[in-house]
Each structure stands twice: as structure tokens, then as C-alpha cells.
Amino acid sequence: MIKHHQMSLFALKLFFLFSLCTPALASPKKGDIAHISSVRATELNTAFSALIKKHHINTAGVAVIKNQKVIWQNQFGVQSPGVVANTNTLFDVASVTKTITAETILRLVAQGKLLLDESVAPYWIDPDLKDNPNLAKLTPRMLLNHMSGFMNWRYFSKDKKLNFVHPPGSTFGYSGEGFEYLAKYAENKLEVPFEQLVQETIFKPLGMNNAFFAVHKEHFPRIAKQLDKEGKFYGYYCHPYGYCQKEGSYSAAANLVISVEDYATFLLSAMAGEGLTQKLKKERNTMQGIQFRQNDIDCGEVSDVICPTQLGYGLGWSISHWPEGKIIGHRGTNWSVASLAYYYPYSGDGLIIFFNAPNKAGLAGMVDALKLLDPDSPELPGYKLRLNRRE
């Protein structure tokens, strides 16, 4: 189905083909999300209550945006044993964190405090990269559009050290390391901790009181308690293989905890381009780091989808093109998180789904949730394929 030169890339390209093709299912209009009446809201409350029981999802938070307004929002399941999920429940959203990091950087660029196309080397050099000849070429733009040349995480390398696997700016490569590097650049240049930059640039101006970028024990009781499929709890900001993040630490690529309501506030602000110049908003919403082009994709054997023309990233946000339009957003997944947020820029409609659940349960729940809320979503086939891989 996918044209490629190396058989080892088949599974990867197949995933992205399906994750960005829109099934020909009934919808008000492609790129729209159906209005939710009071009757429909009651139906959805019942359906989601059944959904989390079916898939053994611990906690769920959902919001639907129509014409740039939240028209339905709710939480389901428990925040922790004996505590029902509520509007103040905080969800770990994994890589959706990158959207907060990206908007912080872009709004600081709009204020003239940072520059997209300057070298980051004068402000931050990771110890693993000392004296590397590629350092001077690396810019904030490359870090935002995933063309840094870094692999996703340094621990994937044989020596567990950060290095350039491609020259900066030469090719796409999704990288969490790139976002961590970006945050170090910003806080060193401005001499302000990145957590504080996020707070002052995004959270305070938008009145987001239920969003936390760094690890602080005082917030632990409000975080949706992450349990594995056996119901085991490893600790807040901890992973099954034993690693826990320290008090006061942060990840610019993951680990944001936030309420559904606050993320909806943020997404609406980002949709409107608040805090950005028109030029910067256009650049953010234009694909700059291209993962796959039309020539890489062959949908000839798939009759019920519309193939994308491009898949990639703008400045920090994922972008999917298809003939009728595009979506802008981000996904987040780890051992206990399945999170998704996106919007259709032409209609002003959007969707937020946060699941606190073991990986396979979260993927299965995402498939059913998308069928309920946006049945022709370009994201739906991708989640189906990922779920099938887990079975």
C-alpha cells in the first residue's frame, strides 16, 4: 500500500497513512463536528459512562468545540479510588504538552524576546554535544518543526547520549529531545526558569489555574491516578520501569497535567492566534517539517478513505492535509495515557479527549470516542491500526 525503498519502513508508513485518511462516514460536513443539543448531551453522557466501563478506563475528560465555543464538556470515571472525576481533575496529557511549549515560545517570539532563526548555541549546549560542528546551525524553528536532527530520545541510542543523527534542518525526525532543548534555550537566554515563562506567558494571561508544567507534590491528590492493567500504582510522575521525576522538575515534551476545561481555554486561544502576529500564526499553521508527501502514499486498495496529501508539523503543532482541508493538533500516548486534541481551522470546530488508562484500553476507548463525536475524523483509522497492533 505504501511506496517505499526499505521494507523496515512499511509498518511506520502504513500507520501514518491510516492515521491521516478520512473514512467516508456520515458527517455534517467534512471538517465539521456535529452540534450537540441537550438531548444529544444526555445521550453522550450515557455513552461515555458505558465506554469507560467497557474498556476499563480509569478516568476520561472530553470537550467539544463548535464555531470556536465549547458546546459540551464532561469528566467520567474516578480521579482516584473514592473520588469521582470532576472539573478540577488534572490529566497527564503526555506529548500534548508540546503544544503548550510551542505556544510559549511563539508568543515570546511575537514579543521580540526570542528569535525563530537564531542559533541556539550561544544560550545552550548540551554536554553530550560539546564541540559538535552542527551546533551553530541549530535554531528554534528547527526544534519546533522537528527538523533538529535529533532522535526522539537519547536513551534510544546505543551510548544513551544525545547526538545529531541528521544535520540540523535537513530532514524530519520527531524529537522530544528537541523540545527539551528548546526550553533550555529559552530559559537560558531570558534567564527565567521555563516553568515561570509558561506561567507568565500562557497560564496567567488565560486564567488557567488548573494547569501545571512542573512536578509539585501539592497537586498530586488532584491528578488522575495512573494504574496499569492489573491496577498497580507506581507513583505520581513515575513509570513502570522504576523512574520517577523529581520535585520541581519539568519536561517540555511531556508530563503537563491539566484540566479539560483549562486545555479547552488554551486551545481556543491558540485557534484564534492570540499573542501572535498574523505572520507568525500563518507560519505556525503551515507545514514546515514534512513527514510524508503524496508520492509516498498509495491508497489504491482502500476505497473508503480520502488520502492525505501531506503529513507533518508546523511550528510545534501536527498538521494533516487532505484535499478538502486540514486539521491542526497533537496526540499524546504513553503506558497510561491516550490524549488527543485538534481543530479544523476552516470551521472553528475542535475536539479534546483525555484518557487515563492502560495503553491498549486508551487506544480502544479513543476509537469508540471518535466514532461518537467525530465519526469521519482523520484520526480514527490511525487509532484503529495502532489498536490492532496491540492485539
mmCIF file of C-alpha atoms in Angstrom:
data_model
loop_
_atom_site.group_PDB
_atom_site.id
_atom_site.type_symbol
_atom_site.label_atom_id
_atom_site.label_comp_id
_atom_site.label_asym_id
_atom_site.label_seq_id
_atom_site.Cartn_x
_atom_site.Cartn_y
_atom_site.Cartn_z
ATOM 1 C CA MET A 1 0.000 0.000 0.000
ATOM 2 C CA ILE A 2 2.814 2.429 0.785
ATOM 3 C CA LYS A 3 5.564 3.115 -1.712
ATOM 4 C CA HIS A 4 8.950 2.914 -0.035
ATOM 5 C CA HIS A 5 12.507 1.760 -0.537
ATOM 6 C CA GLN A 6 13.120 -0.083 2.703
ATOM 7 C CA MET A 7 10.813 -2.832 3.942
ATOM 8 C CA SER A 8 11.595 -1.841 7.532
ATOM 9 C CA LEU A 9 9.676 1.413 6.973
ATOM 10 C CA PHE A 10 6.498 -0.358 5.851
ATOM 11 C CA ALA A 11 4.764 -0.520 9.226
ATOM 12 C CA LEU A 12 5.613 3.109 10.071
ATOM 13 C CA LYS A 13 4.329 4.488 6.796
ATOM 14 C CA LEU A 14 1.240 2.295 6.921
ATOM 15 C CA PHE A 15 0.402 3.763 10.322
ATOM 16 C CA PHE A 16 0.654 7.345 9.111
ATOM 17 C CA LEU A 17 -1.353 6.565 6.002
ATOM 18 C CA PHE A 18 -4.249 5.318 8.050
ATOM 19 C CA SER A 19 -3.892 7.851 10.834
ATOM 20 C CA LEU A 20 -4.457 10.703 8.417
ATOM 21 C CA CYS A 21 -7.029 9.339 5.967
ATOM 22 C CA THR A 22 -10.655 10.285 6.437
ATOM 23 C CA PRO A 23 -13.185 7.462 6.221
ATOM 24 C CA ALA A 24 -16.239 8.170 4.102
ATOM 25 C CA LEU A 25 -18.688 8.061 7.002
ATOM 26 C CA ALA A 26 -21.683 10.285 7.551
ATOM 27 C CA SER A 27 -20.811 13.713 8.891
ATOM 28 C CA PRO A 28 -22.461 17.139 8.823
ATOM 29 C CA LYS A 29 -19.637 18.254 6.532
ATOM 30 C CA LYS A 30 -16.034 17.198 6.231
ATOM 31 C CA GLY A 31 -14.037 19.313 8.643
ATOM 32 C CA ASP A 32 -17.056 19.921 10.867
ATOM 33 C CA ILE A 33 -18.196 18.378 14.146
ATOM 34 C CA ALA A 34 -21.924 17.881 14.703
ATOM 35 C CA HIS A 35 -23.780 20.240 17.022
ATOM 36 C CA ILE A 36 -24.667 18.786 20.429
ATOM 37 C CA SER A 37 -28.171 19.510 21.654
ATOM 38 C CA SER A 38 -29.261 18.990 25.250
ATOM 39 C CA VAL A 39 -30.788 15.665 24.243
ATOM 40 C CA ARG A 40 -27.584 14.632 22.489
ATOM 41 C CA ALA A 41 -25.533 15.710 25.524
ATOM 42 C CA THR A 42 -27.572 13.362 27.713
ATOM 43 C CA GLU A 43 -27.009 10.566 25.208
ATOM 44 C CA LEU A 44 -23.266 11.242 25.178
ATOM 45 C CA ASN A 45 -23.076 11.224 28.973
ATOM 46 C CA THR A 46 -24.675 7.785 28.964
ATOM 47 C CA ALA A 47 -22.494 6.575 26.092
ATOM 48 C CA PHE A 48 -19.234 7.705 27.711
ATOM 49 C CA SER A 49 -20.198 6.195 31.043
ATOM 50 C CA ALA A 50 -20.671 2.901 29.209
ATOM 51 C CA LEU A 51 -17.479 3.410 27.171
ATOM 52 C CA ILE A 52 -15.181 3.718 30.188
ATOM 53 C CA LYS A 53 -16.700 0.629 31.766
ATOM 54 C CA LYS A 54 -16.366 -1.353 28.541
ATOM 55 C CA HIS A 55 -12.689 -0.515 28.124
ATOM 56 C CA HIS A 56 -11.728 -0.322 31.824
ATOM 57 C CA ILE A 57 -10.661 3.314 31.517
ATOM 58 C CA ASN A 58 -9.840 4.868 34.880
ATOM 59 C CA THR A 59 -10.582 8.492 34.034
ATOM 60 C CA ALA A 60 -11.846 10.363 30.970
ATOM 61 C CA GLY A 61 -12.233 14.017 30.115
ATOM 62 C CA VAL A 62 -13.854 15.281 26.933
ATOM 63 C CA ALA A 63 -14.683 18.645 25.358
ATOM 64 C CA VAL A 64 -16.267 19.506 22.017
ATOM 65 C CA ILE A 65 -15.761 22.870 20.336
ATOM 66 C CA LYS A 66 -18.191 24.205 17.727
ATOM 67 C CA ASN A 67 -17.659 27.533 15.974
ATOM 68 C CA GLN A 68 -14.877 28.374 18.451
ATOM 69 C CA LYS A 69 -17.057 27.747 21.514
ATOM 70 C CA VAL A 70 -17.147 24.813 23.914
ATOM 71 C CA ILE A 71 -20.569 23.239 23.451
ATOM 72 C CA TRP A 72 -20.137 20.109 25.579
ATOM 73 C CA GLN A 73 -17.675 19.026 28.242
ATOM 74 C CA ASN A 74 -17.638 16.348 30.899
ATOM 75 C CA GLN A 75 -15.489 14.052 33.025
ATOM 76 C CA PHE A 76 -16.053 10.361 33.672
ATOM 77 C CA GLY A 77 -14.691 7.701 35.975
ATOM 78 C CA VAL A 78 -12.682 8.377 39.105
ATOM 79 C CA GLN A 79 -9.863 10.779 39.897
ATOM 80 C CA SER A 80 -8.625 8.280 42.471
ATOM 81 C CA PRO A 81 -10.345 5.496 44.428
ATOM 82 C CA GLY A 82 -13.387 7.018 46.065
ATOM 83 C CA VAL A 83 -13.033 10.394 44.324
ATOM 84 C CA VAL A 84 -15.231 10.975 41.288
ATOM 85 C CA ALA A 85 -13.619 12.780 38.349
ATOM 86 C CA ASN A 86 -14.633 16.443 38.223
ATOM 87 C CA THR A 87 -13.828 19.757 36.548
ATOM 88 C CA ASN A 88 -10.726 20.157 38.725
ATOM 89 C CA THR A 89 -9.281 16.742 37.889
ATOM 90 C CA LEU A 90 -5.811 17.027 36.362
ATOM 91 C CA PHE A 91 -4.891 14.777 33.422
ATOM 92 C CA ASP A 92 -1.377 13.815 32.399
ATOM 93 C CA VAL A 93 -1.540 14.523 28.649
ATOM 94 C CA ALA A 94 1.892 13.191 27.579
ATOM 95 C CA SER A 95 3.062 14.721 24.269
ATOM 96 C CA VAL A 96 0.136 17.142 24.045
ATOM 97 C CA THR A 97 2.412 19.091 26.428
ATOM 98 C CA LYS A 98 4.357 20.144 23.324
ATOM 99 C CA THR A 99 1.533 22.466 22.263
ATOM 100 C CA ILE A 100 1.930 24.474 25.476
ATOM 101 C CA THR A 101 5.702 24.635 24.995
ATOM 102 C CA ALA A 102 5.298 25.691 21.380
ATOM 103 C CA GLU A 103 2.817 28.472 22.144
ATOM 104 C CA THR A 104 5.023 29.772 24.949
ATOM 105 C CA ILE A 105 7.978 30.037 22.574
ATOM 106 C CA LEU A 106 5.924 31.567 19.757
ATOM 107 C CA ARG A 107 4.333 34.203 21.975
ATOM 108 C CA LEU A 108 7.760 35.137 23.299
ATOM 109 C CA VAL A 109 8.907 35.440 19.680
ATOM 110 C CA ALA A 110 5.937 37.724 18.996
ATOM 111 C CA GLN A 111 7.036 39.865 21.971
ATOM 112 C CA GLY A 112 10.503 40.186 20.471
ATOM 113 C CA LYS A 113 12.170 38.280 23.313
ATOM 114 C CA LEU A 114 13.177 35.232 21.254
ATOM 115 C CA LEU A 115 14.028 34.691 17.594
ATOM 116 C CA LEU A 116 12.981 31.726 15.474
ATOM 117 C CA ASP A 117 16.017 31.658 13.221
ATOM 118 C CA GLU A 118 18.938 32.411 15.505
ATOM 119 C CA SER A 119 21.447 29.800 16.601
ATOM 120 C CA VAL A 120 20.636 28.312 19.995
ATOM 121 C CA ALA A 121 24.320 27.547 20.638
ATOM 122 C CA PRO A 122 25.161 30.839 22.409
ATOM 123 C CA TYR A 123 22.478 30.051 25.005
ATOM 124 C CA TRP A 124 22.527 26.293 25.456
ATOM 125 C CA ILE A 125 24.879 23.440 24.582
ATOM 126 C CA ASP A 126 24.007 20.012 25.928
ATOM 127 C CA PRO A 127 27.107 18.406 27.491
ATOM 128 C CA ASP A 128 26.750 15.460 25.080
ATOM 129 C CA LEU A 129 27.141 17.847 22.132
ATOM 130 C CA LYS A 130 30.183 19.805 23.242
ATOM 131 C CA ASP A 131 32.331 20.780 20.230
ATOM 132 C CA ASN A 132 29.860 19.229 17.769
ATOM 133 C CA PRO A 133 30.184 21.077 14.430
ATOM 134 C CA ASN A 134 26.409 21.034 13.864
ATOM 135 C CA LEU A 135 25.622 23.144 16.930
ATOM 136 C CA ALA A 136 25.823 26.550 15.240
ATOM 137 C CA LYS A 137 23.228 25.520 12.648
ATOM 138 C CA LEU A 138 20.521 24.540 15.150
ATOM 139 C CA THR A 139 17.672 27.089 15.503
ATOM 140 C CA PRO A 140 14.411 27.320 17.483
ATOM 141 C CA ARG A 141 12.457 26.889 14.239
ATOM 142 C CA MET A 142 14.159 23.535 13.595
ATOM 143 C CA LEU A 143 13.399 22.413 17.131
ATOM 144 C CA LEU A 144 9.734 23.378 16.746
ATOM 145 C CA ASN A 145 9.178 21.722 13.370
ATOM 146 C CA HIS A 146 11.061 18.534 14.311
ATOM 147 C CA MET A 147 13.962 19.098 11.956
ATOM 148 C CA SER A 148 16.593 19.331 14.682
ATOM 149 C CA GLY A 149 18.435 16.214 13.543
ATOM 150 C CA PHE A 150 17.938 14.580 16.963
ATOM 151 C CA MET A 151 16.309 11.196 17.505
ATOM 152 C CA ASN A 152 13.203 11.153 19.693
ATOM 153 C CA TRP A 153 15.062 10.406 22.957
ATOM 154 C CA ARG A 154 18.741 9.931 23.642
ATOM 155 C CA TYR A 155 18.130 6.695 25.545
ATOM 156 C CA PHE A 156 17.216 5.090 22.207
ATOM 157 C CA SER A 157 20.837 5.436 21.092
ATOM 158 C CA LYS A 158 23.425 2.745 21.807
ATOM 159 C CA ASP A 159 25.518 5.000 24.048
ATOM 160 C CA LYS A 160 22.460 6.716 25.619
ATOM 161 C CA LYS A 161 23.858 10.105 24.607
ATOM 162 C CA LEU A 162 22.330 12.946 22.617
ATOM 163 C CA ASN A 163 23.706 13.310 19.125
ATOM 164 C CA PHE A 164 22.755 14.508 15.671
ATOM 165 C CA VAL A 165 21.559 11.645 13.501
ATOM 166 C CA HIS A 166 20.997 14.124 10.640
ATOM 167 C CA PRO A 167 22.362 17.624 10.000
ATOM 168 C CA PRO A 168 20.006 20.244 11.527
ATOM 169 C CA GLY A 169 17.341 21.397 9.082
ATOM 170 C CA SER A 170 17.974 18.578 6.594
ATOM 171 C CA THR A 171 15.132 16.170 7.275
ATOM 172 C CA PHE A 172 12.149 15.495 9.530
ATOM 173 C CA GLY A 173 12.586 13.483 12.721
ATOM 174 C CA TYR A 174 10.075 13.668 15.565
ATOM 175 C CA SER A 175 12.003 14.535 18.707
ATOM 176 C CA GLY A 176 11.075 15.007 22.327
ATOM 177 C CA GLU A 177 14.719 15.893 22.918
ATOM 178 C CA GLY A 178 14.242 18.844 20.575
ATOM 179 C CA PHE A 179 11.565 20.334 22.816
ATOM 180 C CA GLU A 180 13.665 19.859 25.930
ATOM 181 C CA TYR A 181 16.497 21.647 24.110
ATOM 182 C CA LEU A 182 14.120 24.434 23.096
ATOM 183 C CA ALA A 183 13.093 25.064 26.700
ATOM 184 C CA LYS A 184 16.740 25.204 27.829
ATOM 185 C CA TYR A 185 17.479 27.753 25.099
ATOM 186 C CA ALA A 186 14.578 29.982 26.195
ATOM 187 C CA GLU A 187 15.259 29.900 29.916
ATOM 188 C CA ASN A 188 18.995 30.493 29.450
ATOM 189 C CA LYS A 189 18.534 33.361 27.016
ATOM 190 C CA LEU A 190 15.904 35.083 29.133
ATOM 191 C CA GLU A 191 17.392 33.984 32.477
ATOM 192 C CA VAL A 192 13.976 32.847 33.674
ATOM 193 C CA PRO A 193 13.018 29.241 34.548
ATOM 194 C CA PHE A 194 10.931 27.742 31.752
ATOM 195 C CA GLU A 195 8.107 26.836 34.141
ATOM 196 C CA GLN A 196 7.864 30.536 35.008
ATOM 197 C CA LEU A 197 7.872 31.508 31.323
ATOM 198 C CA VAL A 198 4.949 29.160 30.695
ATOM 199 C CA GLN A 199 3.102 30.529 33.712
ATOM 200 C CA GLU A 200 3.614 34.174 32.752
ATOM 201 C CA THR A 201 3.074 33.748 29.008
ATOM 202 C CA ILE A 202 0.192 31.252 28.876
ATOM 203 C CA PHE A 203 -1.355 30.216 32.178
ATOM 204 C CA LYS A 204 -1.762 33.559 33.965
ATOM 205 C CA PRO A 205 -2.985 35.618 30.966
ATOM 206 C CA LEU A 206 -5.580 32.955 30.144
ATOM 207 C CA GLY A 207 -6.670 32.397 33.749
ATOM 208 C CA MET A 208 -5.595 28.746 33.660
ATOM 209 C CA ASN A 209 -5.496 27.831 37.334
ATOM 210 C CA ASN A 210 -5.703 24.081 36.758
ATOM 211 C CA ALA A 211 -2.605 23.613 34.612
ATOM 212 C CA PHE A 212 0.840 22.699 35.947
ATOM 213 C CA PHE A 213 4.013 22.316 33.941
ATOM 214 C CA ALA A 214 6.396 21.042 36.631
ATOM 215 C CA VAL A 215 6.247 18.394 39.335
ATOM 216 C CA HIS A 216 4.812 19.718 42.608
ATOM 217 C CA LYS A 217 3.615 17.331 45.309
ATOM 218 C CA GLU A 218 0.840 19.658 46.405
ATOM 219 C CA HIS A 219 -1.034 18.855 43.174
ATOM 220 C CA PHE A 220 -0.719 15.061 43.403
ATOM 221 C CA PRO A 221 -4.142 14.445 45.014
ATOM 222 C CA ARG A 222 -5.875 16.091 42.039
ATOM 223 C CA ILE A 223 -4.047 14.134 39.329
ATOM 224 C CA ALA A 224 -5.975 11.249 37.767
ATOM 225 C CA LYS A 225 -4.283 8.270 39.401
ATOM 226 C CA GLN A 226 -2.445 6.204 36.809
ATOM 227 C CA LEU A 227 -2.922 2.447 37.137
ATOM 228 C CA ASP A 228 -1.683 -0.374 34.938
ATOM 229 C CA LYS A 229 -3.965 -3.129 33.644
ATOM 230 C CA GLU A 230 -3.516 -5.012 36.919
ATOM 231 C CA GLY A 231 -4.496 -1.919 38.894
ATOM 232 C CA LYS A 232 -0.981 -1.237 40.195
ATOM 233 C CA PHE A 233 0.032 2.350 41.022
ATOM 234 C CA TYR A 234 3.713 3.232 40.614
ATOM 235 C CA GLY A 235 3.548 6.766 41.996
ATOM 236 C CA TYR A 236 2.793 10.172 40.519
ATOM 237 C CA TYR A 237 5.110 11.106 37.638
ATOM 238 C CA CYS A 238 6.502 7.564 37.823
ATOM 239 C CA HIS A 239 6.873 4.832 35.221
ATOM 240 C CA PRO A 240 6.568 1.043 35.482
ATOM 241 C CA TYR A 241 10.306 0.590 34.891
ATOM 242 C CA GLY A 242 11.105 2.495 38.081
ATOM 243 C CA TYR A 243 11.867 6.074 37.071
ATOM 244 C CA CYS A 244 10.137 8.970 38.853
ATOM 245 C CA GLN A 245 10.519 12.657 38.083
ATOM 246 C CA LYS A 246 11.847 14.789 40.899
ATOM 247 C CA GLU A 247 10.026 17.583 42.716
ATOM 248 C CA GLY A 248 10.336 20.822 40.764
ATOM 249 C CA SER A 249 11.484 19.160 37.531
ATOM 250 C CA TYR A 250 9.658 19.543 34.234
ATOM 251 C CA SER A 251 9.506 18.086 30.753
ATOM 252 C CA ALA A 252 8.843 20.442 27.866
ATOM 253 C CA ALA A 253 7.873 17.446 25.743
ATOM 254 C CA ALA A 254 5.568 15.607 28.171
ATOM 255 C CA ASN A 255 4.122 15.468 31.712
ATOM 256 C CA LEU A 256 1.907 18.558 31.691
ATOM 257 C CA VAL A 257 -1.078 17.968 33.982
ATOM 258 C CA ILE A 258 -4.171 19.983 33.178
ATOM 259 C CA SER A 259 -7.942 20.004 33.482
ATOM 260 C CA VAL A 260 -10.083 19.550 30.398
ATOM 261 C CA GLU A 261 -11.598 22.995 30.892
ATOM 262 C CA ASP A 262 -8.209 24.696 31.035
ATOM 263 C CA TYR A 263 -6.927 22.896 27.953
ATOM 264 C CA ALA A 264 -10.085 23.967 26.116
ATOM 265 C CA THR A 265 -9.370 27.568 27.149
ATOM 266 C CA PHE A 266 -5.847 27.214 25.795
ATOM 267 C CA LEU A 267 -6.938 25.548 22.557
ATOM 268 C CA LEU A 268 -9.466 28.300 21.833
ATOM 269 C CA SER A 269 -6.768 30.911 22.420
ATOM 270 C CA ALA A 270 -4.364 29.093 20.104
ATOM 271 C CA MET A 271 -7.041 28.664 17.429
ATOM 272 C CA ALA A 272 -7.595 32.430 17.458
ATOM 273 C CA GLY A 273 -3.867 33.121 17.251
ATOM 274 C CA GLU A 274 -3.880 35.160 20.444
ATOM 275 C CA GLY A 275 -0.489 36.557 21.340
ATOM 276 C CA LEU A 276 0.851 36.034 17.822
ATOM 277 C CA THR A 277 1.298 38.267 14.820
ATOM 278 C CA GLN A 278 -0.658 37.270 11.715
ATOM 279 C CA LYS A 279 2.612 36.300 10.050
ATOM 280 C CA LEU A 280 3.608 34.085 12.952
ATOM 281 C CA LYS A 281 0.168 32.464 13.118
ATOM 282 C CA LYS A 282 0.370 31.667 9.405
ATOM 283 C CA GLU A 283 3.828 30.151 9.816
ATOM 284 C CA ARG A 284 2.682 28.082 12.787
ATOM 285 C CA ASN A 285 -0.240 26.712 10.779
ATOM 286 C CA THR A 286 1.860 25.964 7.692
ATOM 287 C CA MET A 287 3.521 22.590 7.394
ATOM 288 C CA GLN A 288 7.273 23.036 7.688
ATOM 289 C CA GLY A 289 8.539 19.648 8.824
ATOM 290 C CA ILE A 290 7.124 17.171 6.309
ATOM 291 C CA GLN A 291 6.958 13.506 7.284
ATOM 292 C CA PHE A 292 5.287 12.160 4.150
ATOM 293 C CA ARG A 293 4.360 13.595 0.775
ATOM 294 C CA GLN A 294 1.658 12.469 -1.624
ATOM 295 C CA ASN A 295 4.147 10.445 -3.656
ATOM 296 C CA ASP A 296 4.921 8.366 -0.565
ATOM 297 C CA ILE A 297 1.304 7.292 -0.177
ATOM 298 C CA ASP A 298 -0.755 4.891 -2.281
ATOM 299 C CA CYS A 299 -4.377 4.426 -1.197
ATOM 300 C CA GLY A 300 -5.433 2.463 -4.279
ATOM 301 C CA GLU A 301 -6.575 -0.560 -2.281
ATOM 302 C CA VAL A 302 -8.503 1.482 0.299
ATOM 303 C CA SER A 303 -11.825 2.545 -1.148
ATOM 304 C CA ASP A 304 -13.428 4.182 1.898
ATOM 305 C CA VAL A 305 -10.841 6.834 2.748
ATOM 306 C CA ILE A 306 -9.591 10.117 1.380
ATOM 307 C CA CYS A 307 -5.808 10.050 1.237
ATOM 308 C CA PRO A 308 -3.811 12.894 2.752
ATOM 309 C CA THR A 309 -1.613 14.972 0.524
ATOM 310 C CA GLN A 310 0.885 15.701 3.302
ATOM 311 C CA LEU A 311 1.578 14.800 6.889
ATOM 312 C CA GLY A 312 3.901 16.731 9.173
ATOM 313 C CA TYR A 313 4.328 19.622 11.582
ATOM 314 C CA GLY A 314 4.059 23.363 11.580
ATOM 315 C CA LEU A 315 5.706 25.226 14.441
ATOM 316 C CA GLY A 316 5.112 22.754 17.246
ATOM 317 C CA TRP A 317 1.684 21.522 16.106
ATOM 318 C CA SER A 318 0.909 18.479 13.963
ATOM 319 C CA ILE A 319 -0.802 19.216 10.651
ATOM 320 C CA SER A 320 -2.689 16.866 8.341
ATOM 321 C CA HIS A 321 -3.625 17.943 4.834
ATOM 322 C CA TRP A 322 -6.273 16.332 2.679
ATOM 323 C CA PRO A 323 -7.985 17.699 -0.448
ATOM 324 C CA GLU A 324 -10.799 19.436 1.443
ATOM 325 C CA GLY A 325 -8.751 20.991 4.238
ATOM 326 C CA LYS A 326 -6.561 20.229 7.240
ATOM 327 C CA ILE A 327 -6.528 19.617 10.966
ATOM 328 C CA ILE A 328 -4.105 21.061 13.493
ATOM 329 C CA GLY A 329 -3.418 19.489 16.875
ATOM 330 C CA HIS A 330 -1.392 16.875 18.710
ATOM 331 C CA ARG A 331 -1.539 13.344 20.102
ATOM 332 C CA GLY A 332 -0.107 12.008 23.334
ATOM 333 C CA THR A 333 0.444 8.384 24.314
ATOM 334 C CA ASN A 334 2.366 6.508 26.973
ATOM 335 C CA TRP A 335 1.820 3.457 29.174
ATOM 336 C CA SER A 336 -1.163 5.065 30.932
ATOM 337 C CA VAL A 337 -2.214 7.976 28.700
ATOM 338 C CA ALA A 338 -4.092 8.388 25.449
ATOM 339 C CA SER A 339 -4.685 12.063 24.743
ATOM 340 C CA LEU A 340 -5.813 13.873 21.619
ATOM 341 C CA ALA A 341 -6.596 17.491 20.815
ATOM 342 C CA TYR A 342 -7.228 19.017 17.399
ATOM 343 C CA TYR A 343 -9.227 21.582 15.497
ATOM 344 C CA TYR A 344 -10.403 22.283 11.978
ATOM 345 C CA PRO A 345 -9.184 25.812 11.177
ATOM 346 C CA TYR A 346 -11.789 26.434 8.484
ATOM 347 C CA SER A 347 -14.841 25.592 10.612
ATOM 348 C CA GLY A 348 -13.579 26.535 14.079
ATOM 349 C CA ASP A 349 -14.609 23.102 15.386
ATOM 350 C CA GLY A 350 -12.387 21.057 17.671
ATOM 351 C CA LEU A 351 -12.136 18.101 19.973
ATOM 352 C CA ILE A 352 -10.318 17.213 23.202
ATOM 353 C CA ILE A 353 -10.169 13.662 24.565
ATOM 354 C CA PHE A 354 -8.052 12.764 27.590
ATOM 355 C CA PHE A 355 -7.922 9.168 28.820
ATOM 356 C CA ASN A 356 -6.117 7.946 31.927
ATOM 357 C CA ALA A 357 -5.964 4.250 31.094
ATOM 358 C CA PRO A 358 -3.576 1.407 30.325
ATOM 359 C CA ASN A 359 -2.274 1.829 26.770
ATOM 360 C CA LYS A 360 -4.441 -0.697 24.933
ATOM 361 C CA ALA A 361 -7.562 0.358 26.841
ATOM 362 C CA GLY A 362 -6.886 4.002 25.976
ATOM 363 C CA LEU A 363 -6.479 3.229 22.266
ATOM 364 C CA ALA A 364 -9.679 1.175 22.205
ATOM 365 C CA GLY A 365 -11.531 3.923 24.040
ATOM 366 C CA MET A 366 -10.216 6.536 21.596
ATOM 367 C CA VAL A 367 -11.653 4.598 18.651
ATOM 368 C CA ASP A 368 -15.106 4.491 20.237
ATOM 369 C CA ALA A 369 -14.910 8.114 21.401
ATOM 370 C CA LEU A 370 -14.072 9.378 17.922
ATOM 371 C CA LYS A 371 -16.929 7.339 16.448
ATOM 372 C CA LEU A 372 -19.261 9.055 18.891
ATOM 373 C CA LEU A 373 -18.020 12.620 18.476
ATOM 374 C CA ASP A 374 -16.393 12.975 15.047
ATOM 375 C CA PRO A 375 -17.016 9.801 13.027
ATOM 376 C CA ASP A 376 -15.178 10.964 9.908
ATOM 377 C CA SER A 377 -12.184 12.247 11.885
ATOM 378 C CA PRO A 378 -8.859 11.825 10.058
ATOM 379 C CA GLU A 379 -7.516 10.419 13.327
ATOM 380 C CA LEU A 380 -9.891 7.473 13.601
ATOM 381 C CA PRO A 381 -8.235 4.947 11.241
ATOM 382 C CA GLY A 382 -4.842 5.546 12.817
ATOM 383 C CA TYR A 383 -6.106 4.653 16.264
ATOM 384 C CA LYS A 384 -7.752 1.541 14.831
ATOM 385 C CA LEU A 385 -4.467 0.438 13.312
ATOM 386 C CA ARG A 386 -2.489 1.119 16.482
ATOM 387 C CA LEU A 387 -5.039 -0.846 18.500
ATOM 388 C CA ASN A 388 -4.780 -3.792 16.117
ATOM 389 C CA ARG A 389 -1.022 -3.833 16.635
ATOM 390 C CA ARG A 390 -1.521 -4.220 20.370
ATOM 391 C CA GLU A 391 -3.810 -7.236 19.938
#
